[in-house]
Amino acid sequence: TVCLKSNVQINSLTQNSLCVQRFDPMLGLITPINPMMAGISLVPPPPVPPDVKEIIHCTSCTLFPQNPNLPPPSTRERPPGCRTVFVGGLPENSTEEIIREVFEQCGEITAIRKSKKNFCHIRFNNEFMVDKAIYLSGYRMRIGSSTDKKDSGRIHVDFAQARDDLYEWECKQRLLAREERHRRQVHEDQQRAPSPPPIIHYSEHEAALLADNLKGDHATLCQLIVVIVMAKTDVAVRSASFKANVITLA
């Protein structure tokens, strides 16, 4: 009885589908999706853990990272060839020796220009060292184990616009441009067809000596006449018969 009822329902759907254009009675029968199939994943990817900074211990001071829930410190746009950083928020009692001790971990320092206020400029030997110094932005510096406000400060490291960095970067770019032009010129010279041999220009005295030598050499004189006639003759007139006639007359 159940089979008969299902057949009657399918037949009725088939008959009704003839009245509706482009109706498929089996359209609603969708195969369930297996989440274990290859290429299908219903589980969201795990979140990327934030970059957890650690406490940095130095001889004269200690650096404590900021709260990881706070947004990272902002920086300005990086100037071309930047090798100098601005460091603000230094403790009032910080000295150049303490600053050098902290930032020498990032790389070789070329110069430190410390202001009377709580900031300074540090110039490194290479550009990649600046990225390491930017990593220290947001740390709180504490000199020794003192709790005095003058011995503590939240440092801020940012890119600095230095004329020396820009000048050296421009010089380097000009050097690279000259090397590129030289390589291009060498490549063009290699691709160029070889030039013909240079024409020898004789002075009047040398021409007179050559003429005297040719007077005694009849064969060479005839060949010279042929060459001069062929050089002054139009290209269209130069034919095998004309050449033969000239050589015969010579």
CSV table of C-alpha atoms in Angstrom, one decimal:
chain,number,residue,atom,x,y,z
A,1,THR,CA,0.0,0.0,0.0
A,2,VAL,CA,2.9,2.4,0.8
A,3,CYS,CA,4.6,1.7,-2.5
A,4,LEU,CA,1.3,2.3,-4.4
A,5,LYS,CA,0.8,5.7,-2.6
A,6,SER,CA,4.4,6.8,-3.4
A,7,ASN,CA,4.0,5.8,-7.1
A,8,VAL,CA,0.8,7.8,-7.3
A,9,GLN,CA,2.4,10.8,-5.7
A,10,ILE,CA,5.4,10.7,-8.1
A,11,ASN,CA,3.0,10.3,-11.1
A,12,SER,CA,0.9,13.2,-10.0
A,13,LEU,CA,4.1,15.4,-9.6
A,14,THR,CA,5.2,14.3,-13.1
A,15,GLN,CA,1.8,15.2,-14.6
A,16,ASN,CA,1.7,18.5,-12.8
A,17,SER,CA,5.2,19.3,-14.0
A,18,LEU,CA,4.0,19.3,-17.6
A,19,CYS,CA,1.9,22.3,-16.8
A,20,VAL,CA,4.8,24.3,-15.3
A,21,GLN,CA,7.6,25.2,-17.7
A,22,ARG,CA,11.1,23.9,-16.8
A,23,PHE,CA,9.9,22.3,-13.5
A,24,ASP,CA,11.9,19.4,-12.1
A,25,PRO,CA,10.1,17.3,-9.5
A,26,MET,CA,13.4,15.9,-8.3
A,27,LEU,CA,14.9,19.3,-7.7
A,28,GLY,CA,14.2,19.3,-4.0
A,29,LEU,CA,16.0,16.0,-3.4
A,30,ILE,CA,19.5,17.2,-2.4
A,31,THR,CA,22.1,14.8,-1.2
A,32,PRO,CA,23.3,15.8,2.3
A,33,ILE,CA,26.9,17.2,2.4
A,34,ASN,CA,29.4,15.0,4.2
A,35,PRO,CA,31.7,17.3,6.3
A,36,MET,CA,34.5,14.7,6.0
A,37,MET,CA,34.7,15.0,2.2
A,38,ALA,CA,38.0,16.2,0.8
A,39,GLY,CA,38.0,20.0,0.2
A,40,ILE,CA,35.1,20.7,2.5
A,41,SER,CA,35.7,22.1,6.0
A,42,LEU,CA,32.9,23.4,8.1
A,43,VAL,CA,35.3,24.1,11.1
A,44,PRO,CA,36.7,27.7,11.1
A,45,PRO,CA,40.5,28.0,11.2
A,46,PRO,CA,42.0,28.6,14.6
A,47,PRO,CA,42.7,32.3,15.4
A,48,VAL,CA,46.3,33.5,15.0
A,49,PRO,CA,47.8,34.1,18.4
A,50,PRO,CA,49.0,37.7,19.0
A,51,ASP,CA,52.7,38.4,19.1
A,52,VAL,CA,53.6,38.2,22.8
A,53,LYS,CA,56.5,40.4,23.7
A,54,GLU,CA,58.8,39.4,26.6
A,55,ILE,CA,60.6,41.3,29.3
A,56,ILE,CA,64.0,42.5,28.2
A,57,HIS,CA,66.7,42.7,30.9
A,58,CYS,CA,69.7,45.0,30.5
A,59,THR,CA,72.5,45.8,32.8
A,60,SER,CA,71.3,49.3,33.8
A,61,CYS,CA,67.5,49.0,33.1
A,62,THR,CA,64.6,46.7,32.4
A,63,LEU,CA,62.1,46.9,29.5
A,64,PHE,CA,58.5,45.8,30.2
A,65,PRO,CA,56.2,45.1,27.3
A,66,GLN,CA,52.8,46.9,27.0
A,67,ASN,CA,49.5,45.3,27.5
A,68,PRO,CA,48.9,42.9,24.5
A,69,ASN,CA,45.2,44.0,24.5
A,70,LEU,CA,46.1,47.5,23.6
A,71,PRO,CA,46.6,48.5,19.9
A,72,PRO,CA,50.2,48.6,18.7
A,73,PRO,CA,52.0,52.0,18.6
A,74,SER,CA,51.5,53.9,15.3
A,75,THR,CA,54.4,54.9,13.1
A,76,ARG,CA,54.8,57.4,10.3
A,77,GLU,CA,55.5,56.5,6.6
A,78,ARG,CA,59.0,55.1,6.2
A,79,PRO,CA,61.3,57.6,4.4
A,80,PRO,CA,63.5,56.1,1.6
A,81,GLY,CA,66.9,54.9,2.9
A,82,CYS,CA,65.8,55.4,6.5
A,83,ARG,CA,68.6,54.5,9.0
A,84,THR,CA,67.6,57.0,11.8
A,85,VAL,CA,64.9,56.5,14.4
A,86,PHE,CA,63.2,58.9,16.8
A,87,VAL,CA,62.9,57.7,20.4
A,88,GLY,CA,60.5,59.5,22.7
A,89,GLY,CA,59.2,59.0,26.2
A,90,LEU,CA,62.6,58.3,27.7
A,91,PRO,CA,63.0,58.5,31.5
A,92,GLU,CA,64.3,61.9,32.6
A,93,ASN,CA,67.3,60.2,34.3
A,94,SER,CA,68.3,58.2,31.2
A,95,THR,CA,71.8,58.8,29.8
A,96,GLU,CA,73.4,58.2,26.5
A,97,GLU,CA,75.1,55.1,27.9
A,98,ILE,CA,71.8,53.6,28.9
A,99,ILE,CA,70.2,54.4,25.5
A,100,ARG,CA,73.2,52.8,23.7
A,101,GLU,CA,73.0,49.7,25.9
A,102,VAL,CA,69.3,49.2,25.1
A,103,PHE,CA,69.5,49.9,21.3
A,104,GLU,CA,72.8,48.2,20.6
A,105,GLN,CA,70.9,45.0,20.7
A,106,CYS,CA,69.3,46.1,17.4
A,107,GLY,CA,72.6,46.6,15.6
A,108,GLU,CA,75.6,48.8,15.3
A,109,ILE,CA,74.9,52.4,16.2
A,110,THR,CA,76.6,55.2,14.2
A,111,ALA,CA,75.5,58.2,16.2
A,112,ILE,CA,73.2,59.2,19.1
A,113,ARG,CA,71.8,62.8,19.3
A,114,LYS,CA,70.2,63.2,22.7
A,115,SER,CA,68.0,66.2,23.5
A,116,LYS,CA,67.7,67.9,26.9
A,117,LYS,CA,64.1,66.7,26.9
A,118,ASN,CA,63.0,63.1,27.0
A,119,PHE,CA,63.8,62.1,23.4
A,120,CYS,CA,66.7,61.4,21.1
A,121,HIS,CA,67.7,60.3,17.5
A,122,ILE,CA,69.7,57.2,16.9
A,123,ARG,CA,71.3,56.4,13.6
A,124,PHE,CA,72.2,52.8,12.7
A,125,ASN,CA,74.7,51.4,10.2
A,126,ASN,CA,72.1,49.5,8.1
A,127,GLU,CA,68.5,49.9,7.2
A,128,PHE,CA,67.2,46.6,8.5
A,129,MET,CA,68.4,47.5,12.1
A,130,VAL,CA,65.7,50.2,12.1
A,131,ASP,CA,63.0,47.5,12.0
A,132,LYS,CA,64.4,45.9,15.1
A,133,ALA,CA,64.4,49.3,16.9
A,134,ILE,CA,60.7,49.8,15.9
A,135,TYR,CA,59.9,46.6,17.7
A,136,LEU,CA,60.8,48.2,21.0
A,137,SER,CA,58.2,50.8,20.6
A,138,GLY,CA,55.6,50.6,23.5
A,139,TYR,CA,57.9,49.1,26.0
A,140,ARG,CA,58.2,50.8,29.4
A,141,MET,CA,61.7,51.5,30.5
A,142,ARG,CA,62.7,51.4,34.2
A,143,ILE,CA,66.2,52.3,35.3
A,144,GLY,CA,67.4,49.9,37.9
A,145,SER,CA,64.8,48.9,40.5
A,146,SER,CA,63.8,52.5,41.3
A,147,THR,CA,60.1,53.4,41.5
A,148,ASP,CA,60.7,57.2,40.9
A,149,LYS,CA,58.8,58.7,38.0
A,150,LYS,CA,62.1,60.2,36.7
A,151,ASP,CA,63.5,56.7,36.3
A,152,SER,CA,60.6,55.3,34.3
A,153,GLY,CA,59.0,56.1,30.9
A,154,ARG,CA,57.1,54.5,28.1
A,155,ILE,CA,59.3,54.8,25.0
A,156,HIS,CA,58.0,55.4,21.5
A,157,VAL,CA,60.2,54.6,18.5
A,158,ASP,CA,59.4,55.9,15.1
A,159,PHE,CA,61.0,56.5,11.7
A,160,ALA,CA,62.9,59.8,11.4
A,161,GLN,CA,63.5,62.0,8.4
A,162,ALA,CA,67.2,62.6,8.3
A,163,ARG,CA,69.0,64.5,5.5
A,164,ASP,CA,72.1,62.3,5.8
A,165,ASP,CA,70.0,59.2,5.1
A,166,LEU,CA,68.2,60.8,2.1
A,167,TYR,CA,71.5,62.1,0.7
A,168,GLU,CA,73.2,58.7,0.9
A,169,TRP,CA,70.1,57.0,-0.6
A,170,GLU,CA,70.1,59.4,-3.5
A,171,CYS,CA,73.8,58.8,-4.1
A,172,LYS,CA,73.2,55.0,-4.1
A,173,GLN,CA,70.3,55.3,-6.5
A,174,ARG,CA,72.5,57.4,-8.9
A,175,LEU,CA,75.2,54.8,-8.7
A,176,LEU,CA,72.8,52.0,-9.5
A,177,ALA,CA,71.4,54.1,-12.4
A,178,ARG,CA,74.9,54.6,-13.8
A,179,GLU,CA,75.7,50.9,-13.6
A,180,GLU,CA,72.4,50.0,-15.3
A,181,ARG,CA,73.2,52.5,-18.2
A,182,HIS,CA,76.7,50.9,-18.5
A,183,ARG,CA,75.2,47.4,-18.7
A,184,ARG,CA,72.7,48.5,-21.3
A,185,GLN,CA,75.4,50.2,-23.3
A,186,VAL,CA,77.6,47.1,-23.3
A,187,HIS,CA,74.6,45.0,-24.3
A,188,GLU,CA,73.8,47.3,-27.2
A,189,ASP,CA,77.5,47.3,-28.3
A,190,GLN,CA,77.5,43.5,-28.4
A,191,GLN,CA,74.3,43.4,-30.5
A,192,ARG,CA,75.5,46.1,-33.0
A,193,ALA,CA,77.1,45.0,-36.3
A,194,PRO,CA,80.9,45.4,-36.5
A,195,SER,CA,81.9,48.7,-38.1
A,196,PRO,CA,83.9,48.6,-41.4
A,197,PRO,CA,87.7,49.1,-41.2
A,198,PRO,CA,88.8,52.8,-41.1
A,199,ILE,CA,89.7,54.6,-44.2
A,200,ILE,CA,93.4,55.5,-44.5
A,201,HIS,CA,93.9,59.2,-45.3
A,202,TYR,CA,97.3,60.0,-47.0
A,203,SER,CA,98.9,63.3,-47.0
A,204,GLU,CA,100.1,65.0,-50.3
A,205,HIS,CA,103.6,63.8,-49.8
A,206,GLU,CA,102.6,60.2,-49.1
A,207,ALA,CA,100.2,60.3,-52.1
A,208,ALA,CA,103.1,61.5,-54.3
A,209,LEU,CA,105.4,58.7,-53.1
A,210,LEU,CA,102.6,56.1,-53.7
A,211,ALA,CA,102.1,57.4,-57.2
A,212,ASP,CA,105.8,57.1,-58.0
A,213,ASN,CA,105.8,53.5,-56.7
A,214,LEU,CA,102.7,52.6,-58.8
A,215,LYS,CA,104.3,53.9,-62.0
A,216,GLY,CA,106.6,51.0,-62.2
A,217,ASP,CA,104.0,48.4,-61.2
A,218,HIS,CA,101.7,48.1,-64.2
A,219,ALA,CA,99.4,45.4,-62.8
A,220,THR,CA,98.8,47.3,-59.6
A,221,LEU,CA,98.1,50.5,-61.5
A,222,CYS,CA,95.5,48.8,-63.7
A,223,GLN,CA,93.7,47.4,-60.6
A,224,LEU,CA,93.6,50.9,-59.0
A,225,ILE,CA,92.0,52.3,-62.2
A,226,VAL,CA,89.3,49.6,-62.1
A,227,VAL,CA,88.6,50.4,-58.4
A,228,ILE,CA,88.3,54.1,-59.0
A,229,VAL,CA,86.0,53.7,-62.0
A,230,MET,CA,83.8,51.3,-60.1
A,231,ALA,CA,83.6,53.6,-57.2
A,232,LYS,CA,82.5,56.6,-59.4
A,233,THR,CA,80.0,54.5,-61.4
A,234,ASP,CA,76.3,54.3,-60.5
A,235,VAL,CA,75.2,51.1,-58.9
A,236,ALA,CA,72.7,50.4,-61.6
A,237,VAL,CA,75.4,50.5,-64.3
A,238,ARG,CA,77.6,48.1,-62.5
A,239,SER,CA,77.2,44.8,-64.4
A,240,ALA,CA,79.3,41.8,-65.1
A,241,SER,CA,79.9,42.9,-68.8
A,242,PHE,CA,80.8,46.4,-67.7
A,243,LYS,CA,83.3,45.1,-65.3
A,244,ALA,CA,84.8,42.8,-67.9
A,245,ASN,CA,85.1,45.7,-70.4
A,246,VAL,CA,86.9,47.9,-67.9
A,247,ILE,CA,89.3,45.2,-66.9
A,248,THR,CA,90.0,44.4,-70.6
A,249,LEU,CA,90.7,48.1,-71.4
A,250,ALA,CA,92.9,48.3,-68.4
